[in-house]
mmCIF file of C-alpha atoms in Angstrom:
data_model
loop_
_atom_site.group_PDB
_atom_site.id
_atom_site.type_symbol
_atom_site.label_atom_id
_atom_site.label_comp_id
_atom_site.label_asym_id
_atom_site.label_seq_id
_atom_site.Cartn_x
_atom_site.Cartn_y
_atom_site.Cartn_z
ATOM 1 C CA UNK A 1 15.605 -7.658 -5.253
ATOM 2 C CA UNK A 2 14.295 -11.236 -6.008
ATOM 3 C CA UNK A 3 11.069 -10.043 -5.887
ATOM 4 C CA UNK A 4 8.475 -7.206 -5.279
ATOM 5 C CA UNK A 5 5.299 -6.927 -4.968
ATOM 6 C CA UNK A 6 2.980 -3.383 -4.617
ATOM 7 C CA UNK A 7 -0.260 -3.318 -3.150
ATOM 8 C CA UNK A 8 -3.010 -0.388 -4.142
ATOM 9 C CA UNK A 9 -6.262 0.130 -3.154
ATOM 10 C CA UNK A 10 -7.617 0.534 -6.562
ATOM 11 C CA UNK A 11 -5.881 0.569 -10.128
ATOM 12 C CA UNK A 12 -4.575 3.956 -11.762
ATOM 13 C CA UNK A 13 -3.462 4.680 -15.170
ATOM 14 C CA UNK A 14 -0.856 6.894 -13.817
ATOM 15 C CA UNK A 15 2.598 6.088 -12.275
ATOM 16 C CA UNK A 16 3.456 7.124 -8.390
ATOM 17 C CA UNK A 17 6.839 8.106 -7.096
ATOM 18 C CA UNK A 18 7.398 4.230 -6.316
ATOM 19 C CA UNK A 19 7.047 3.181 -9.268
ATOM 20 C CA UNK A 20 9.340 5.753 -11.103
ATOM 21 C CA UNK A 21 11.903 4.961 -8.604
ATOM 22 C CA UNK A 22 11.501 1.442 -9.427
ATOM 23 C CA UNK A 23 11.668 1.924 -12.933
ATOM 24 C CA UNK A 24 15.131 3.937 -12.520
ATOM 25 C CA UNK A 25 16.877 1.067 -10.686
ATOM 26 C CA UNK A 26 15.882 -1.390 -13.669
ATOM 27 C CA UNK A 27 13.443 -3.032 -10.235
ATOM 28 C CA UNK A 28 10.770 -5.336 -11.674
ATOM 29 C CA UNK A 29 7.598 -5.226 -9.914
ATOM 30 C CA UNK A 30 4.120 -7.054 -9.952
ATOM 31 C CA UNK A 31 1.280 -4.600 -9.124
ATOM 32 C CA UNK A 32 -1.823 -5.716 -7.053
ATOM 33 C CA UNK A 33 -5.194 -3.813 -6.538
ATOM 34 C CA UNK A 34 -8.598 -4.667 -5.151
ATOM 35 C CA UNK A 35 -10.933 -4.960 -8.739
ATOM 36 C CA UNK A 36 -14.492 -4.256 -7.179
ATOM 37 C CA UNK A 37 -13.147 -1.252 -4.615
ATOM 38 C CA UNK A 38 -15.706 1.522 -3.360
ATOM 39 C CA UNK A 39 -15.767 4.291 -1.669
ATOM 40 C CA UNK A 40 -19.024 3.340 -0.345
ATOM 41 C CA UNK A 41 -17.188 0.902 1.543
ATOM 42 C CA UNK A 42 -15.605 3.388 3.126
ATOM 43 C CA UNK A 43 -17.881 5.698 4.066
ATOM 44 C CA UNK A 44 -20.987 3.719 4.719
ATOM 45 C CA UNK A 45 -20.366 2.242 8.670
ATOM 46 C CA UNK A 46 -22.559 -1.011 7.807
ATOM 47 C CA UNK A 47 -20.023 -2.030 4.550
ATOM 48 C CA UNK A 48 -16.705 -1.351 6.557
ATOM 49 C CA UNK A 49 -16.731 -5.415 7.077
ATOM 50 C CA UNK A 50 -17.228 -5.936 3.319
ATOM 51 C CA UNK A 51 -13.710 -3.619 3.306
ATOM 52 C CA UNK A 52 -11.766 -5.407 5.816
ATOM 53 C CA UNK A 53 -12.549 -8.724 4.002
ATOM 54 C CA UNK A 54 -11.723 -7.426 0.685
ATOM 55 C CA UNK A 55 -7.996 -6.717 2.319
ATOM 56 C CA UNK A 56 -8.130 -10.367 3.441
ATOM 57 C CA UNK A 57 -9.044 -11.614 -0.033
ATOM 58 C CA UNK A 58 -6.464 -9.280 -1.181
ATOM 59 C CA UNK A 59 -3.808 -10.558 0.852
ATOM 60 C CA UNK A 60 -3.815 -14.288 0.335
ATOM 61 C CA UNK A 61 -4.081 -13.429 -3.528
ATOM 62 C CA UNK A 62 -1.178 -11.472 -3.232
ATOM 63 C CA UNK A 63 0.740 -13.686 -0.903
ATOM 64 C CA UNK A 64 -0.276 -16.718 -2.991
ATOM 65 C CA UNK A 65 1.838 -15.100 -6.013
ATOM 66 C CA UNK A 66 4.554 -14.296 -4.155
ATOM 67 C CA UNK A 67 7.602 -16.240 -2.471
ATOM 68 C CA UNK A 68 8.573 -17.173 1.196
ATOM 69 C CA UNK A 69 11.387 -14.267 0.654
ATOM 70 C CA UNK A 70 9.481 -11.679 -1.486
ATOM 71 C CA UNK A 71 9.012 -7.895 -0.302
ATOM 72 C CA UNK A 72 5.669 -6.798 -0.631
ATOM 73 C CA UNK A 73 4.816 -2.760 -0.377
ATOM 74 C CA UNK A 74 1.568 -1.727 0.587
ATOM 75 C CA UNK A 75 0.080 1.644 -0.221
ATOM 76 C CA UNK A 76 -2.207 1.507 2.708
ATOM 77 C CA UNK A 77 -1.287 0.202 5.885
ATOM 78 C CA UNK A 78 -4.545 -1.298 6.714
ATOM 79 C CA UNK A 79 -4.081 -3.162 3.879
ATOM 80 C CA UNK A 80 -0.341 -4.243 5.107
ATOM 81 C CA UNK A 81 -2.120 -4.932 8.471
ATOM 82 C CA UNK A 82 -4.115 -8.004 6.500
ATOM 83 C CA UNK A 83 -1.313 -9.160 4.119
ATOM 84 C CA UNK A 84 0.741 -9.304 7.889
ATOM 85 C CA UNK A 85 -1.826 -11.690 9.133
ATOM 86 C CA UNK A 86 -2.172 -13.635 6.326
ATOM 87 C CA UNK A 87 1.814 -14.002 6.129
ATOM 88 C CA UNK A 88 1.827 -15.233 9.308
ATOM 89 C CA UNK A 89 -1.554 -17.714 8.864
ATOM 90 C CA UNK A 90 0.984 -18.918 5.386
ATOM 91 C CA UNK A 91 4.224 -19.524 7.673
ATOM 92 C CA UNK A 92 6.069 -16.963 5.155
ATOM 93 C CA UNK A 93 8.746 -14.752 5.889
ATOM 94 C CA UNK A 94 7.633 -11.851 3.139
ATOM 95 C CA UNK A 95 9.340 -8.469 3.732
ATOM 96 C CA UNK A 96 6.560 -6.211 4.120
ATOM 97 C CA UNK A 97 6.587 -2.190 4.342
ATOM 98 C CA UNK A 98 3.153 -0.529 5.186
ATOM 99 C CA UNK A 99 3.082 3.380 4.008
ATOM 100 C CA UNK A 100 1.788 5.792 5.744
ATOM 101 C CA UNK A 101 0.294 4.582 9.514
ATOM 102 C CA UNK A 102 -2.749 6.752 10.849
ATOM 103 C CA UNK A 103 -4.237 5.381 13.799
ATOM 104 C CA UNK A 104 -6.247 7.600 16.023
ATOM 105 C CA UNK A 105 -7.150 6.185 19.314
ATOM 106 C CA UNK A 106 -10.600 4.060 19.588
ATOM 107 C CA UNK A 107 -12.442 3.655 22.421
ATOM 108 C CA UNK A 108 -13.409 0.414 24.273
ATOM 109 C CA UNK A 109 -13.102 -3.103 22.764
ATOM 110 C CA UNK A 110 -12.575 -1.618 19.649
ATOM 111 C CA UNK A 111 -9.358 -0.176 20.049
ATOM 112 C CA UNK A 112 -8.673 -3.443 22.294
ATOM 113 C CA UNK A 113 -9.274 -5.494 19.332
ATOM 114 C CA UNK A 114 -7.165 -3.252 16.779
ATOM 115 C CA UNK A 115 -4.140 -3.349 19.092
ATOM 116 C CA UNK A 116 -4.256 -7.284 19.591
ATOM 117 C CA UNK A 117 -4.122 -7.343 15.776
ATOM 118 C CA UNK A 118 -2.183 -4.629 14.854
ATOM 119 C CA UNK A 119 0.800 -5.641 17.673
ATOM 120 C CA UNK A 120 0.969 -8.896 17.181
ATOM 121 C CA UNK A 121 1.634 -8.244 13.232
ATOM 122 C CA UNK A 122 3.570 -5.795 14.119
ATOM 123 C CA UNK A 123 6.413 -7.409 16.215
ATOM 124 C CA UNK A 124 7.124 -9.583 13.225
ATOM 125 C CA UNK A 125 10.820 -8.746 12.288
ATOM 126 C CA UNK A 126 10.249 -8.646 8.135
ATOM 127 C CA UNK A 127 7.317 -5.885 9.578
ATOM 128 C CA UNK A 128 7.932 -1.913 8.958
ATOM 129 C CA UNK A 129 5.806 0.995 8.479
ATOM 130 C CA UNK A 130 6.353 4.637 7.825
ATOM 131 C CA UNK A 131 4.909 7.149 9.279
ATOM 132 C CA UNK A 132 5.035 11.404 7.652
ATOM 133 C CA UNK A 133 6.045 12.689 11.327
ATOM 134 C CA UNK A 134 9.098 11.807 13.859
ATOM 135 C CA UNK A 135 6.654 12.522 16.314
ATOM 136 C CA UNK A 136 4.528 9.341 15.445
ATOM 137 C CA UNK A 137 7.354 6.530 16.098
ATOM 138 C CA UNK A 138 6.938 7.439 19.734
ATOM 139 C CA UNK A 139 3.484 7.429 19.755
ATOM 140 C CA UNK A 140 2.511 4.226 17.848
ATOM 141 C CA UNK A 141 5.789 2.632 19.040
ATOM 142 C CA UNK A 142 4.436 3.105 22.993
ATOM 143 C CA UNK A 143 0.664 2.378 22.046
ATOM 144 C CA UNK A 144 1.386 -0.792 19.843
ATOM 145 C CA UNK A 145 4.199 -1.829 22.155
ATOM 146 C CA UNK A 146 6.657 -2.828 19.054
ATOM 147 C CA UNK A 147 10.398 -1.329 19.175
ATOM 148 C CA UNK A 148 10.787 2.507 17.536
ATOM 149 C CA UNK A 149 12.928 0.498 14.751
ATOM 150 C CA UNK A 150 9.517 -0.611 13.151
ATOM 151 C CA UNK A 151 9.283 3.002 11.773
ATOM 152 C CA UNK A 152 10.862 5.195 9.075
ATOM 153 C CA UNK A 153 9.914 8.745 8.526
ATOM 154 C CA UNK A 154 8.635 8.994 5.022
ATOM 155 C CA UNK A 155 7.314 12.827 4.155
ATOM 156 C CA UNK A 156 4.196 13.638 2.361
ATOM 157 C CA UNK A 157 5.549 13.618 -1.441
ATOM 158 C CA UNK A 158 5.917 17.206 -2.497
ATOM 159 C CA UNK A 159 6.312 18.133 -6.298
ATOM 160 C CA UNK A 160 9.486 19.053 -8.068
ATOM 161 C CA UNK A 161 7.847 21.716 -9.739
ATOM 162 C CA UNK A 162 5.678 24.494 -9.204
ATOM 163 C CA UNK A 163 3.224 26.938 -11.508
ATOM 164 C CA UNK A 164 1.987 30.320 -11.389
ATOM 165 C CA UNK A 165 -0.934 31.586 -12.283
ATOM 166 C CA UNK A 166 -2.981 35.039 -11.487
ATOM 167 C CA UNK A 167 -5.664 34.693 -9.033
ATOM 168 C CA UNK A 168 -8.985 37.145 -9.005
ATOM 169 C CA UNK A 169 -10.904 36.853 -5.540
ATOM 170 C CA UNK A 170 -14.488 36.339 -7.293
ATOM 171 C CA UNK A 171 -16.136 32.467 -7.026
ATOM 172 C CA UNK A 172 -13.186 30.950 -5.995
ATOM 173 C CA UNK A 173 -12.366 29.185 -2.640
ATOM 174 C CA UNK A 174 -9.984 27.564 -0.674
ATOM 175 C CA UNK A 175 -10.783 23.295 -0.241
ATOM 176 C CA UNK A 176 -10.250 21.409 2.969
ATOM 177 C CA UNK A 177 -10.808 17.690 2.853
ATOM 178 C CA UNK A 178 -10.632 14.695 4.885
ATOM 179 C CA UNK A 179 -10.489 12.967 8.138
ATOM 180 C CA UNK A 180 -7.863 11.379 10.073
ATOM 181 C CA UNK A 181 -5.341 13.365 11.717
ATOM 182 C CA UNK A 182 -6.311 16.961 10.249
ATOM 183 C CA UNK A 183 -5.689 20.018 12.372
ATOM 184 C CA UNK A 184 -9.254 21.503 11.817
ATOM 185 C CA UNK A 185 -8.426 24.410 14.573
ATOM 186 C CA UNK A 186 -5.428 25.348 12.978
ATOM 187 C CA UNK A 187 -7.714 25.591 9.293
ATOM 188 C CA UNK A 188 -9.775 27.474 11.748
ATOM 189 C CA UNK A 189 -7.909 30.103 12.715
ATOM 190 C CA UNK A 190 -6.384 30.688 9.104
ATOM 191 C CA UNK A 191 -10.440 31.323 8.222
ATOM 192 C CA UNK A 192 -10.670 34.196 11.127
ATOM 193 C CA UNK A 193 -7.256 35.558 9.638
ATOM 194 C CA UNK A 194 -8.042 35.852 6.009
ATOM 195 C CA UNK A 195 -11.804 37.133 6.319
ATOM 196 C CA UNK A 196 -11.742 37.917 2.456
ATOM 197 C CA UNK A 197 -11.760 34.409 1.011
ATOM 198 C CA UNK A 198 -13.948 31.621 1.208
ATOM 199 C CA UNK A 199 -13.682 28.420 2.666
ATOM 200 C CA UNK A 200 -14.742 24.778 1.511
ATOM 201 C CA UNK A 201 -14.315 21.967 3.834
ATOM 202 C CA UNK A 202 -15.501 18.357 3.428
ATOM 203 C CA UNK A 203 -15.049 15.756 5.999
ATOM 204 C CA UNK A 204 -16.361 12.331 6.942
ATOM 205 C CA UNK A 205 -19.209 11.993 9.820
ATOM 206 C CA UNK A 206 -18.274 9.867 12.101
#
């Protein structure tokens, strides 16, 4: 590889399975974050346009740094979503690989707008994304109208290793977080079926 670039949402002090597999084939890399990230960006409605133009800035930082034929990886796929845009604003021809699509549906012109954006970065050949389910390539494939060969099935990482400990049924509790895509009647059920331990979910309001 000439050259590689790997896009985070934030900095971390440790290492991901990327990285280490990067490391292994003697890769070099350049690593790029966004310096002022929050969460309340996130989760605050009125600051989600402060978000989307930190991806911009972002992107033309990154894409500034990097050549016509570099491969850029992006650890969020919104965030490949803006560096796709920007590549194509830049007339480059950057490899880019977006990890992990979640999309639900929208309703109305926002999901209008998303899937003007999303397909027309989308369709560009040097575009892929991965996706933790088979069952996704036909359904973002058919609602983004881009070919099935945009996507690569890329499981959820799961550890090499594995610890025991004891477990006493006193305080403890079983955690539940997030938001997109989680099978909360499934979670549901396992609550009715195991009446002797307690439950902790946290989710966004939307």
């Amino acid at each position: 590889l000439e050259e590689l670039g790997e896009i985070w949402h934030y900095s971390s002090l440790e290492k991901i399975f990327i990285e280490n597999e990067l490391s292994k084939r003697n890769i070099n890399y350049s690593i790029y974050d966004i310096p002022d990230y929050s969460m309340e960006d996130r989760t605050n409605k009125y600051r989600i346009i402060i978000l989307y133009f930190k991806y911009l800035q972002q992107a033309f930082r990154v894409l500034s740094n990097t050549s016509s034929n570099g491969i850029i990886i992006c650890l969020n796929f919104t965030t490949a979503i803006a560096v796709g845009l920007v590549n194509k604003i830049k007339r480059k021809r950057c490899k880019i690989l977006g990890m992990n699509i979640i999309a639900p549906p929208l309703n109305g012109i926002p999901d209008k707008i998303r899937f003007f954006l999303f397909h027309n970065v989308m369709k560009n050949a040097n575009f892929y994304l991965t996706v933790n389910s088979e069952a996704y390539i036909k359904e973002y494939s058919s609602r983004f109208k881009v070919s099935h060969n945009k996507f690569f099935v890329l499981h959820d990482a799961i550890l090499d290793t594995s610890d025991s400990m004891e477990y006493a049924n006193n305080n403890s509790y079983v955690f539940c977080g997030g938001e997109a895509k989680r099978d909360w009647i499934t979670m549901f059920k396992v609550c009715e079926n195991c009446p002797d331990l307690k439950f902790l979910f946290i989710a966004r309001k939307k």
